[in-house]
Amino acid sequence: MELLGLYHYWVFAVLLMIGFYAVIAKSNLIKKLIGLSIFQSAVFLLYITMGKVDGGTAPILQAGVENPVFSNPLPQVLILTAIVVGISTTALGLGIVVRIKEEYGSIEEREIQEIDRR
Amino acid sequence: MIDWSVHLPALQVIVPMLSAPFALLLRPRGLAWAAAVAASLFAFAIAIMLTLGVLAGRNFVYQMGNWPAPYGIELGVDAFSALVLLVITGASSLALLAGRRSLNADIEEERQPLFYAAWLLALAGLVGIPVAADAFNIFVFMEISSLASYVLIAGGPDRRALPAVFKYLIMGTIGATFYLIGIGLIYLMTGTLNLADMELRIHEVADQKPILVAAGFVTIGLALKAAVFPLHVWLPNAYTYAPNAVTVFLAACATKVSLYLLLRFDFFVFQPNLVGHDVQFSYFLMPLAVLAILIASGVALFEQNIKRLLAYSSVAQIGYILLGASFVTITGLTASTVHLFNHALAKGTLFLAVGCLATQCTGLRLSDLGGVAKRMPWTAAAFVVAGFSLIGIPGTAGFVSKWYLITAALEQGSLGIALVAVLVISSLMAVVYIWRIVESIYFAEPCTDLSAVREAPPAMLVFTWLAVLANVYFGLVPEVPVALASSAAETLLEHLP
């Protein structure tokens, strides 16, 4: 059951590939950005799950609790930063898509390439 | 007396970062530009001080808030980072000083404070990468610089910049996320993010698969950011449609910083610990480097738009830098580091000259530039000298790095002779594509009316020529970059078993 015991890595890998597929295969720019968000979220999950300790709680000292088991807080802190980066990237990407729609009247990558070729 | 110089690595990042919101507040015309120039020059001065310190044998290590590494966040500057810092801050200062007129033309006045704030953030992110000694900090700085440079590229009036920047955003984010996965896996195995600590701790788990996977993710992610062939597809359009001053800045340093990181990460963390990694590194990167050199130079031969031509030439030059590094020898790494500096200088100058041409000409296709040299002799001459430097004519900076590169290739035995042939062929190709531009601006019949064309504004010309003279100076007196580069190469190789 080694394979299923590590199910969170499978979730990570599958989500990563779903996102990556959308980024590469979709022509619609919004769909690409959605794919990119899924791609990044997969990595967030990788970090969050690696810090989890079985039976672990939040790393706060409590009176009367001897040798408490903590989950590692560092990956969670790192991922807070990475989530901010992800949001900024998505926001900027959406902003660019709005500008593309204004200038080209389309958000389909193929149509934009057609217009530029003319 | 407090020794202020210990704070230099932190100031290097903090000065541009804190100036960015300040520039945002400066609404009156030109003030935001002045603030950006001041911050950039200040950062350049700090980089020079750091370089002088490093040349005097000092190694800067700074612990944020006095928390000792590996728990606290560490900043460090050695010869390699000092060289990259010089390139970044120098390119930013020159591009801002020379680019005022063309940025005024490209960016509406009310958006200028925002634009310069983004510029300073890009600068802060770029200098942050060489200064940081912590893998996750590097990721954050990388994203700061990328997000800000997307804004810079899309800031111009050309609407084709928008799809180009969207592509850059997608590929850049994938690259950064791959890097994040890589350091995540390493953290999983070692429990540390500090590069020096990582080097020690990775040793115990070096034979385990996650570390190998991490090496793959980090290498591919950074190669994407550095536009290593065949992952360069975002680069030509992004450089072509960006405002001219932005192209000068980014062409000189954006990909170089990722290359720096690729080498640093690989040689500090993976090379000393993974068995046979140096051979894999060579086998993986050398063919890509050779393909980049030949194919990108070949594409440049047939390109009509001069900015895009120079962008493809950049892809080829990244190939040179990688080729030197893929030998994993002292001479090879010296060559590659010197070329990192010299190529930034040559390409930055060429794009400055292109910026001068763009102030007067209607377009930047070869056919638009017919005969402009008669009207703009100084700009044309600057372009020719910088072109010499790109080709590697003796007496210019480009020659020094080509010389080192060929010496390094010859050390490789029979394979080296083939590689020297590649270098010679690609240099000839560079002669041809530079000559196409020179022929057009000097000898072609003008197909548009040139009577309105005048010499570029003096302020632009002065700084362009300053860059040209730097090309000649570092061609004749290459001691400083070579000293930094060979010391960088030694530090990189020191980590090998």
Coordinates of C-alpha atoms in Angstrom, one line a residue:
Chain A
M1 CA 0.0 0.0 0.0
E2 CA 3.1 2.2 -0.3
L3 CA 1.6 3.8 -3.4
L4 CA -1.7 4.8 -1.9
G5 CA -0.1 5.8 1.3
L6 CA 1.6 8.6 -0.6
Y7 CA -1.6 9.7 -2.2
H8 CA -0.9 13.4 -1.6
Y9 CA 2.0 13.2 -4.1
W10 CA -0.4 11.7 -6.6
V11 CA -2.8 14.6 -6.1
F12 CA 0.1 17.0 -6.6
A13 CA 1.3 15.3 -9.8
V14 CA -2.2 14.9 -11.3
L15 CA -3.2 18.6 -10.6
L16 CA 0.2 19.8 -11.9
M17 CA -0.3 17.9 -15.1
I18 CA -4.0 19.1 -15.5
G19 CA -2.8 22.7 -15.1
F20 CA 0.1 22.2 -17.4
Y21 CA -2.1 20.6 -20.1
A22 CA -4.5 23.6 -20.0
V23 CA -1.7 26.0 -20.3
I24 CA -0.3 24.3 -23.4
A25 CA -3.3 23.0 -25.1
K26 CA -5.9 25.7 -24.7
S27 CA -6.0 28.6 -27.1
N28 CA -8.3 30.8 -25.0
L29 CA -6.1 33.1 -22.9
I30 CA -8.4 33.0 -19.8
K31 CA -8.3 29.2 -19.9
K32 CA -4.6 29.3 -20.0
L33 CA -4.5 31.5 -16.9
I34 CA -6.9 29.1 -15.1
G35 CA -4.5 26.3 -16.1
L36 CA -1.6 28.3 -14.7
S37 CA -3.4 28.8 -11.4
I38 CA -4.1 25.1 -11.1
F39 CA -0.4 24.4 -11.9
Q40 CA 0.7 26.8 -9.1
S41 CA -1.9 25.5 -6.6
A42 CA -0.5 21.9 -7.1
V43 CA 2.9 23.2 -5.9
F44 CA 1.3 24.9 -2.9
L45 CA -0.2 21.5 -2.0
L46 CA 3.2 19.8 -2.3
Y47 CA 4.7 22.3 0.2
I48 CA 1.7 22.2 2.6
T49 CA 1.6 18.4 2.8
M50 CA 5.3 17.9 3.3
G51 CA 5.1 19.9 6.6
K52 CA 2.3 17.8 8.0
V53 CA 3.2 15.5 10.9
D54 CA 0.8 12.8 11.9
G55 CA -1.2 14.0 14.9
G56 CA 0.7 17.3 14.8
T57 CA -0.9 20.6 15.9
A58 CA -0.1 24.2 15.4
P59 CA 3.4 25.1 16.8
I60 CA 2.2 27.1 19.8
L61 CA 3.5 26.4 23.3
Q62 CA 0.8 25.5 25.7
A63 CA 1.0 25.3 29.5
G64 CA 0.8 21.7 30.7
V65 CA 1.4 20.0 27.4
E66 CA 4.7 18.0 27.5
N67 CA 6.5 17.2 24.3
P68 CA 3.8 18.3 22.0
V69 CA 3.9 17.2 18.3
F70 CA 4.0 20.1 15.9
S71 CA 3.5 20.3 12.2
N72 CA 6.4 22.1 10.5
P73 CA 5.2 25.7 10.1
L74 CA 8.0 26.8 7.7
P75 CA 6.5 25.3 4.4
Q76 CA 3.2 27.0 5.3
V77 CA 4.9 30.4 5.7
L78 CA 6.7 29.9 2.4
I79 CA 3.5 29.0 0.7
L80 CA 1.8 32.2 2.0
T81 CA 4.4 34.1 0.1
A82 CA 4.1 31.9 -3.0
I83 CA 0.3 32.3 -2.9
V84 CA 0.8 36.1 -2.9
V85 CA 3.1 35.7 -5.9
G86 CA 0.5 33.5 -7.6
I87 CA -2.3 36.0 -7.1
S88 CA -0.2 38.8 -8.4
T89 CA 0.8 36.8 -11.5
T90 CA -2.9 35.9 -12.2
A91 CA -4.0 39.5 -11.6
L92 CA -1.3 40.8 -14.0
G93 CA -2.2 38.1 -16.5
L94 CA -5.9 39.0 -16.4
G95 CA -5.0 42.7 -16.8
I96 CA -3.0 41.9 -19.9
V97 CA -5.9 39.8 -21.2
V98 CA -8.2 42.8 -20.8
R99 CA -5.8 45.0 -22.7
I100 CA -5.5 42.3 -25.4
K101 CA -9.3 42.2 -25.7
E102 CA -9.4 46.0 -26.0
E103 CA -6.7 46.1 -28.7
Y104 CA -7.5 43.0 -30.7
G105 CA -11.1 42.3 -29.9
S106 CA -10.4 38.7 -29.2
I107 CA -8.9 36.5 -26.5
E108 CA -8.3 33.4 -28.7
E109 CA -4.5 33.0 -29.3
R110 CA -4.9 31.8 -32.8
E111 CA -7.1 34.7 -33.9
I112 CA -4.6 37.2 -32.3
Q113 CA -1.8 35.5 -34.3
E114 CA -3.9 35.9 -37.5
I115 CA -4.5 39.6 -36.8
D116 CA -0.8 40.2 -36.2
R117 CA 0.2 38.4 -39.4
R118 CA -1.9 40.7 -41.5
Chain B
M1 CA 33.2 54.1 14.2
I2 CA 30.7 51.8 12.6
D3 CA 31.8 50.1 9.5
W4 CA 29.0 50.9 7.0
S5 CA 30.4 48.7 4.3
V6 CA 29.1 45.6 6.0
H7 CA 25.6 46.8 5.2
L8 CA 26.3 47.1 1.5
P9 CA 24.7 43.8 0.4
A10 CA 21.4 44.7 2.1
L11 CA 21.5 48.3 0.8
Q12 CA 22.0 47.0 -2.7
V13 CA 18.4 45.6 -2.6
I14 CA 16.8 48.1 -0.2
V15 CA 17.7 51.3 -2.1
P16 CA 15.9 50.5 -5.4
M17 CA 13.0 48.7 -3.5
L18 CA 12.2 51.6 -1.2
S19 CA 12.7 54.1 -4.0
A20 CA 9.9 52.4 -6.0
P21 CA 7.0 53.6 -3.9
F22 CA 8.7 57.0 -3.6
A23 CA 8.9 57.3 -7.4
L24 CA 5.2 56.6 -7.5
L25 CA 4.4 59.7 -5.5
L26 CA 6.3 62.1 -7.8
R27 CA 3.7 63.3 -10.1
P28 CA 5.3 66.4 -11.6
R29 CA 6.9 65.9 -15.0
G30 CA 10.3 64.3 -15.0
L31 CA 10.7 63.9 -11.2
A32 CA 9.9 60.2 -11.2
W33 CA 12.5 59.8 -13.9
A34 CA 15.0 61.7 -11.8
A35 CA 14.2 59.6 -8.8
A36 CA 14.7 56.4 -10.8
V37 CA 18.0 57.7 -12.1
A38 CA 19.2 58.7 -8.7
A39 CA 18.2 55.3 -7.2
S40 CA 19.8 53.4 -10.0
L41 CA 23.0 55.4 -9.9
F42 CA 23.1 54.9 -6.1
A43 CA 22.7 51.2 -6.6
F44 CA 25.5 51.3 -9.3
A45 CA 27.7 53.0 -6.8
I46 CA 27.0 50.3 -4.2
A47 CA 27.8 47.7 -6.8
I48 CA 31.1 49.4 -7.5
M49 CA 31.9 49.5 -3.8
L50 CA 31.1 45.8 -3.4
T51 CA 33.2 45.0 -6.5
L52 CA 36.2 47.0 -5.1
G53 CA 35.7 45.1 -1.8
V54 CA 35.6 41.8 -3.5
L55 CA 38.7 42.6 -5.6
A56 CA 40.5 43.5 -2.4
G57 CA 39.8 39.9 -1.2
R58 CA 36.8 40.6 0.9
N59 CA 33.8 38.3 1.0
F60 CA 30.6 40.0 2.0
V61 CA 28.2 38.0 4.2
Y62 CA 25.3 39.8 5.8
Q63 CA 22.8 38.3 8.3
M64 CA 19.4 40.0 8.2
G65 CA 18.5 41.2 11.7
N66 CA 21.6 39.4 13.1
W67 CA 19.9 36.0 13.0
P68 CA 22.6 33.5 12.3
A69 CA 22.3 31.3 9.2
P70 CA 20.8 28.7 8.5
Y71 CA 17.9 29.9 10.7
G72 CA 18.2 33.6 9.7
I73 CA 18.2 35.0 6.2
E74 CA 21.7 35.4 4.8
L75 CA 22.9 37.7 2.0
G76 CA 26.2 37.3 0.4
V77 CA 28.3 38.9 -2.3
D78 CA 31.4 37.2 -3.9
A79 CA 33.2 37.8 -7.2
F80 CA 30.5 36.2 -9.3
S81 CA 27.6 38.1 -7.8
A82 CA 29.6 41.3 -7.8
L83 CA 30.1 41.0 -11.6
V84 CA 26.4 40.4 -12.2
L85 CA 25.5 43.3 -9.9
L86 CA 27.7 45.6 -11.9
V87 CA 26.0 44.5 -15.1
I88 CA 22.5 44.9 -13.8
T89 CA 22.9 48.3 -12.1
G90 CA 25.1 49.7 -14.9
A91 CA 22.6 48.6 -17.6
S92 CA 19.7 50.1 -15.6
S93 CA 21.5 53.4 -15.1
L94 CA 22.6 53.8 -18.7
A95 CA 19.2 52.7 -20.1
L96 CA 17.5 55.3 -17.9
L97 CA 19.9 58.1 -18.6
A98 CA 19.9 57.6 -22.3
G99 CA 16.3 56.6 -22.6
R100 CA 14.6 59.6 -21.2
R101 CA 13.5 61.0 -24.5
S102 CA 12.3 57.7 -26.0
L103 CA 10.5 56.8 -22.8
N104 CA 8.7 60.2 -22.8
A105 CA 7.6 59.4 -26.3
D106 CA 6.5 55.9 -25.5
I107 CA 4.8 56.3 -22.1
E108 CA 2.0 58.8 -21.4
E109 CA 2.9 61.4 -18.8
E110 CA 0.4 60.4 -16.2
R111 CA 1.6 56.8 -16.3
Q112 CA 5.2 57.6 -16.0
P113 CA 5.5 57.5 -12.2
L114 CA 3.9 54.0 -12.3
F115 CA 6.3 53.0 -15.0
Y116 CA 9.4 54.1 -13.2
A117 CA 8.2 52.4 -10.0
A118 CA 7.9 49.2 -11.9
W119 CA 11.4 49.8 -13.3
L120 CA 12.8 50.2 -9.8
L121 CA 11.0 47.1 -8.6
A122 CA 12.5 45.1 -11.6
L123 CA 15.9 46.5 -10.6
A124 CA 15.4 45.5 -7.0
G125 CA 14.3 42.0 -7.9
L126 CA 17.2 41.5 -10.3
V127 CA 19.9 42.7 -7.8
G128 CA 18.2 40.6 -5.2
I129 CA 18.9 37.4 -6.9
P130 CA 22.8 37.7 -6.9
V131 CA 22.7 39.0 -3.4
A132 CA 20.5 36.4 -1.8
A133 CA 22.0 33.2 -0.3
D134 CA 18.7 31.5 0.3
A135 CA 16.8 29.5 -2.3
F136 CA 13.4 30.7 -1.4
N137 CA 14.4 34.4 -1.3
I138 CA 15.8 33.9 -4.7
F139 CA 12.4 32.7 -5.9
V140 CA 10.7 35.7 -4.4
F141 CA 13.2 38.1 -6.0
M142 CA 12.9 36.3 -9.3
E143 CA 9.1 36.8 -9.3
I144 CA 9.4 40.5 -8.2
S145 CA 11.7 41.1 -11.1
S146 CA 9.6 39.1 -13.6
L147 CA 6.3 40.7 -12.6
A148 CA 7.8 44.1 -12.9
S149 CA 9.5 43.4 -16.2
Y150 CA 6.2 42.1 -17.7
V151 CA 4.8 45.6 -16.9
L152 CA 7.8 47.3 -18.4
I153 CA 7.6 45.3 -21.6
A154 CA 3.8 45.9 -22.0
G155 CA 4.2 49.6 -21.2
G156 CA 4.9 50.8 -24.7
P157 CA 2.5 51.9 -27.4
D158 CA 3.0 48.8 -29.6
R159 CA 0.0 46.5 -29.2
R160 CA 2.0 43.5 -30.3
A161 CA 3.8 43.7 -27.0
L162 CA 0.7 42.4 -25.3
P163 CA 0.5 38.9 -26.7
A164 CA 4.4 38.8 -26.4
V165 CA 4.3 39.7 -22.8
F166 CA 1.4 37.2 -22.2
K167 CA 3.6 34.4 -23.6
Y168 CA 6.5 35.6 -21.5
L169 CA 4.3 35.6 -18.4
I170 CA 3.1 32.1 -19.0
M171 CA 6.6 30.7 -19.7
G172 CA 8.3 32.8 -17.0
T173 CA 5.7 31.6 -14.4
I174 CA 6.2 27.9 -15.5
G175 CA 9.9 28.4 -15.2
A176 CA 9.7 29.9 -11.7
T177 CA 7.2 27.3 -10.6
F178 CA 9.5 24.5 -11.8
Y179 CA 12.3 26.1 -9.7
L180 CA 9.9 26.2 -6.8
I181 CA 9.1 22.5 -7.1
G182 CA 12.8 21.8 -7.3
I183 CA 13.7 23.7 -4.1
G184 CA 10.5 22.2 -2.5
L185 CA 11.8 18.7 -3.1
I186 CA 15.3 19.6 -1.8
Y187 CA 13.7 21.1 1.3
L188 CA 11.7 17.9 1.7
M189 CA 14.9 15.9 1.8
T190 CA 17.2 18.2 3.6
G191 CA 15.1 20.6 5.7
T192 CA 17.0 23.7 4.7
L193 CA 16.8 26.5 2.2
N194 CA 20.1 28.2 2.8
L195 CA 22.3 27.4 -0.2
A196 CA 25.5 26.8 1.8
D197 CA 23.7 24.6 4.3
M198 CA 21.9 22.8 1.5
E199 CA 25.3 21.9 0.0
L200 CA 26.4 20.2 3.2
R201 CA 23.1 18.4 4.0
I202 CA 22.3 17.2 0.6
H203 CA 25.3 15.0 0.7
E204 CA 23.6 12.4 3.0
V205 CA 20.6 12.0 0.6
A206 CA 22.4 12.6 -2.7
D207 CA 21.7 9.1 -4.0
Q208 CA 17.9 9.4 -3.5
K209 CA 15.6 10.0 -6.4
P210 CA 13.9 13.3 -5.2
I211 CA 17.2 15.0 -5.4
L212 CA 17.7 13.9 -8.9
V213 CA 14.2 15.1 -9.8
A214 CA 14.9 18.4 -8.0
A215 CA 18.1 18.8 -10.1
G216 CA 16.0 18.3 -13.2
F217 CA 13.2 20.8 -12.2
V218 CA 15.7 23.5 -11.1
T219 CA 17.8 23.2 -14.3
I220 CA 14.8 23.2 -16.7
G221 CA 13.0 26.0 -14.8
L222 CA 16.0 28.2 -14.8
A223 CA 16.9 27.3 -18.4
L224 CA 13.4 28.5 -19.3
K225 CA 14.0 31.8 -17.5
A226 CA 17.4 32.2 -19.1
A227 CA 16.0 31.5 -22.6
V228 CA 18.3 28.6 -23.3
F229 CA 17.6 27.2 -26.7
P230 CA 14.9 25.6 -27.3
L231 CA 13.1 27.3 -24.4
H232 CA 13.8 30.8 -25.9
V233 CA 10.5 31.3 -27.8
W234 CA 9.3 34.0 -25.4
L235 CA 12.4 36.1 -25.9
P236 CA 12.4 37.5 -29.5
N237 CA 8.9 39.1 -29.4
A238 CA 9.2 40.4 -25.9
Y239 CA 12.5 42.2 -26.8
T240 CA 11.2 43.4 -30.1
Y241 CA 8.0 45.1 -29.0
A242 CA 9.2 46.4 -25.7
P243 CA 9.9 50.2 -25.4
N244 CA 13.5 50.7 -26.5
A245 CA 14.9 51.7 -23.2
V246 CA 13.4 48.6 -21.6
T247 CA 15.0 46.4 -24.3
V248 CA 18.4 47.9 -23.4
F249 CA 17.8 47.1 -19.7
L250 CA 16.4 43.6 -20.0
A251 CA 18.6 42.5 -22.9
A252 CA 21.6 43.4 -20.9
C253 CA 20.7 41.6 -17.7
A254 CA 17.4 39.7 -17.4
T255 CA 18.5 36.4 -18.9
K256 CA 22.0 36.9 -17.5
V257 CA 20.7 36.8 -14.0
S258 CA 18.9 33.5 -14.6
L259 CA 22.1 32.1 -16.1
Y260 CA 24.0 33.2 -13.1
L261 CA 21.6 31.4 -10.9
L262 CA 21.7 28.3 -13.0
L263 CA 25.4 28.1 -12.7
R264 CA 25.5 29.0 -9.0
F265 CA 22.8 26.6 -8.0
D266 CA 24.3 23.8 -10.1
F267 CA 27.9 24.2 -9.0
F268 CA 27.1 25.0 -5.3
V269 CA 24.4 22.5 -4.6
F270 CA 24.4 19.6 -7.1
Q271 CA 27.9 19.3 -8.6
P272 CA 29.7 18.5 -5.3
N273 CA 27.2 15.9 -4.2
L274 CA 25.7 14.1 -7.2
V275 CA 28.0 11.4 -8.6
G276 CA 28.6 12.0 -12.3
H277 CA 26.6 15.2 -12.3
D278 CA 29.3 17.2 -14.1
V279 CA 29.3 14.8 -17.0
Q280 CA 25.5 14.9 -17.2
F281 CA 25.6 18.7 -17.0
S282 CA 28.0 18.8 -19.9
Y283 CA 26.1 16.3 -22.0
F284 CA 22.9 18.0 -21.4
L285 CA 23.9 21.6 -22.0
M286 CA 26.7 21.4 -24.6
P287 CA 24.4 20.2 -27.4
L288 CA 21.8 22.8 -26.5
A289 CA 24.5 25.5 -26.5
V290 CA 25.8 24.5 -29.9
L291 CA 22.3 24.4 -31.3
A292 CA 21.5 27.8 -29.9
I293 CA 24.7 29.2 -31.4
L294 CA 24.1 27.9 -34.8
I295 CA 20.3 28.0 -35.2
A296 CA 19.7 31.4 -33.5
S297 CA 22.6 33.0 -35.5
G298 CA 21.1 31.4 -38.6
V299 CA 17.7 32.9 -37.9
A300 CA 19.3 36.3 -37.3
L301 CA 20.8 36.1 -40.8
F302 CA 17.3 36.3 -42.4
E303 CA 15.5 38.6 -39.9
Q304 CA 14.3 42.0 -41.2
N305 CA 13.4 43.8 -38.0
I306 CA 16.7 44.9 -36.4
K307 CA 15.5 44.6 -32.8
R308 CA 14.3 41.0 -33.5
L309 CA 17.6 40.3 -35.3
L310 CA 19.5 41.4 -32.2
A311 CA 17.2 39.4 -30.0
Y312 CA 18.0 36.2 -31.9
S313 CA 21.6 37.1 -31.6
S314 CA 21.1 37.2 -27.8
V315 CA 19.8 33.7 -27.9
A316 CA 23.0 32.7 -29.7
Q317 CA 25.1 34.5 -27.2
I318 CA 23.4 32.7 -24.3
G319 CA 24.6 29.6 -26.1
Y320 CA 28.2 30.9 -25.9
I321 CA 27.9 31.5 -22.1
L322 CA 26.5 28.0 -21.6
L323 CA 29.1 26.4 -23.8
G324 CA 31.9 27.8 -21.7
A325 CA 30.2 26.6 -18.5
S326 CA 29.5 23.1 -20.0
F327 CA 33.3 22.4 -20.1
V328 CA 33.3 22.5 -16.2
T329 CA 36.9 23.8 -16.3
I330 CA 38.5 26.9 -14.9
T331 CA 39.1 28.4 -18.4
G332 CA 35.6 27.5 -19.5
L333 CA 33.9 29.0 -16.6
T334 CA 36.1 32.1 -16.8
A335 CA 35.2 32.4 -20.5
S336 CA 31.5 32.1 -19.7
T337 CA 31.5 34.6 -16.9
V338 CA 33.6 37.1 -18.9
H339 CA 31.2 36.7 -21.8
L340 CA 28.3 37.3 -19.5
F341 CA 29.7 40.7 -18.8
N342 CA 31.0 41.5 -22.3
H343 CA 27.8 40.4 -24.0
A344 CA 25.7 42.5 -21.7
L345 CA 28.0 45.5 -22.6
A346 CA 27.9 44.9 -26.4
K347 CA 24.2 44.1 -26.6
G348 CA 23.2 46.9 -24.3
T349 CA 25.2 49.3 -26.5
L350 CA 23.7 48.0 -29.7
F351 CA 20.2 48.4 -28.3
L352 CA 21.1 51.9 -27.2
A353 CA 22.1 52.7 -30.7
V354 CA 18.9 51.2 -31.9
G355 CA 17.1 53.5 -29.5
C356 CA 18.8 56.4 -31.1
L357 CA 17.8 55.3 -34.6
A358 CA 14.2 54.8 -33.4
T359 CA 13.9 58.4 -32.3
Q360 CA 14.3 59.5 -36.0
C361 CA 13.2 56.7 -38.2
T362 CA 9.7 55.6 -39.0
G363 CA 10.3 51.9 -38.4
L364 CA 13.0 49.5 -37.4
R365 CA 12.9 47.2 -40.4
L366 CA 16.1 47.1 -42.5
S367 CA 14.2 48.7 -45.4
D368 CA 13.2 51.7 -43.2
L369 CA 16.8 52.5 -42.3
G370 CA 18.3 52.9 -45.8
G371 CA 21.0 55.5 -45.9
V372 CA 20.3 57.0 -42.4
A373 CA 24.1 57.0 -41.6
K374 CA 24.5 60.2 -43.7
R375 CA 22.1 61.9 -41.5
M376 CA 23.0 60.3 -38.2
P377 CA 26.8 59.6 -38.5
W378 CA 27.4 59.4 -34.7
T379 CA 24.7 56.9 -34.1
A380 CA 25.8 54.8 -37.1
A381 CA 29.4 54.8 -35.9
A382 CA 28.3 53.8 -32.4
F383 CA 26.4 50.9 -33.9
V384 CA 29.4 49.8 -35.9
V385 CA 31.8 49.7 -32.9
A386 CA 29.3 47.9 -30.7
G387 CA 28.7 45.5 -33.6
F388 CA 32.5 44.8 -33.7
S389 CA 32.3 44.0 -30.0
L390 CA 29.5 41.6 -30.6
I391 CA 31.4 39.9 -33.4
G392 CA 34.6 39.9 -31.3
I393 CA 37.0 42.1 -33.3
P394 CA 40.3 42.6 -31.4
G395 CA 40.3 45.8 -29.4
T396 CA 36.7 45.4 -28.3
A397 CA 35.3 43.7 -25.2
G398 CA 33.8 40.8 -27.3
F399 CA 37.3 39.7 -28.4
V400 CA 38.4 39.0 -24.9
S401 CA 35.6 36.6 -24.2
K402 CA 35.8 34.9 -27.6
W403 CA 39.6 34.4 -26.9
Y404 CA 38.9 32.8 -23.6
L405 CA 36.2 30.7 -25.0
I406 CA 38.4 29.4 -27.8
T407 CA 41.2 28.7 -25.4
A408 CA 38.8 26.8 -23.2
A409 CA 37.5 24.8 -26.2
L410 CA 41.0 23.9 -27.3
E411 CA 41.6 22.3 -23.9
Q412 CA 38.9 19.8 -24.8
G413 CA 41.0 17.8 -27.2
S414 CA 39.5 16.6 -30.5
L415 CA 36.0 17.6 -29.5
G416 CA 37.4 21.1 -28.9
I417 CA 38.5 21.5 -32.5
A418 CA 34.9 20.9 -33.7
L419 CA 33.7 23.4 -31.1
V420 CA 36.2 26.0 -32.3
A421 CA 34.9 25.4 -35.8
V422 CA 31.4 26.1 -34.4
L423 CA 32.6 29.3 -32.8
V424 CA 34.3 30.5 -35.9
I425 CA 31.3 29.7 -38.1
S426 CA 29.0 31.5 -35.7
S427 CA 31.3 34.5 -35.5
L428 CA 31.2 34.7 -39.3
M429 CA 27.4 34.5 -39.1
A430 CA 27.6 37.4 -36.7
V431 CA 29.7 39.3 -39.2
V432 CA 27.1 38.8 -41.8
Y433 CA 24.0 39.8 -39.8
I434 CA 25.8 42.9 -38.4
W435 CA 27.0 43.7 -41.9
R436 CA 23.4 43.5 -43.2
I437 CA 22.4 46.3 -40.8
V438 CA 25.6 48.3 -41.5
E439 CA 25.1 47.9 -45.3
S440 CA 21.5 49.1 -44.9
I441 CA 22.3 52.2 -42.8
Y442 CA 25.4 53.2 -44.7
F443 CA 25.0 52.2 -48.3
A444 CA 21.4 51.4 -49.2
E445 CA 19.3 53.9 -51.1
P446 CA 16.8 55.6 -48.8
C447 CA 13.3 54.5 -49.7
T448 CA 11.7 57.1 -47.5
D449 CA 12.3 60.9 -47.4
L450 CA 15.2 61.5 -45.1
S451 CA 15.1 65.3 -45.0
A452 CA 13.4 65.3 -41.6
V453 CA 15.9 62.9 -40.1
R454 CA 18.4 64.5 -37.8
E455 CA 21.1 63.2 -35.5
A456 CA 19.7 61.7 -32.3
P457 CA 19.3 64.0 -29.2
P458 CA 22.7 64.8 -27.7
A459 CA 21.8 63.4 -24.3
M460 CA 21.1 60.0 -25.8
L461 CA 24.2 60.1 -28.0
V462 CA 26.5 61.0 -25.0
F463 CA 25.4 57.9 -23.0
T464 CA 25.4 55.6 -26.1
W465 CA 29.0 56.7 -26.7
L466 CA 29.9 56.2 -23.1
A467 CA 28.8 52.6 -23.5
V468 CA 30.7 52.4 -26.8
L469 CA 33.9 53.6 -25.0
A470 CA 33.3 51.1 -22.3
N471 CA 33.3 48.4 -24.9
V472 CA 36.6 49.6 -26.2
Y473 CA 38.0 50.2 -22.8
F474 CA 37.2 46.7 -21.6
G475 CA 38.6 45.3 -24.8
L476 CA 41.9 47.0 -24.3
V477 CA 42.1 46.8 -20.4
P478 CA 40.1 43.7 -19.5
E479 CA 41.7 43.2 -16.1
V480 CA 38.7 44.0 -13.9
P481 CA 36.1 41.7 -15.5
V482 CA 38.7 39.0 -16.1
A483 CA 39.9 39.1 -12.5
L484 CA 36.3 38.9 -11.2
A485 CA 35.5 36.2 -13.7
S486 CA 38.5 34.0 -12.9
S487 CA 37.9 34.4 -9.2
A488 CA 34.2 33.5 -9.8
A489 CA 35.3 30.4 -11.8
E490 CA 37.6 29.4 -8.9
T491 CA 34.8 29.7 -6.4
L492 CA 32.4 27.7 -8.5
L493 CA 34.9 24.9 -9.1
E494 CA 36.1 24.9 -5.4
H495 CA 32.9 23.2 -4.6
L496 CA 33.7 20.2 -6.8
P497 CA 35.2 17.2 -5.1

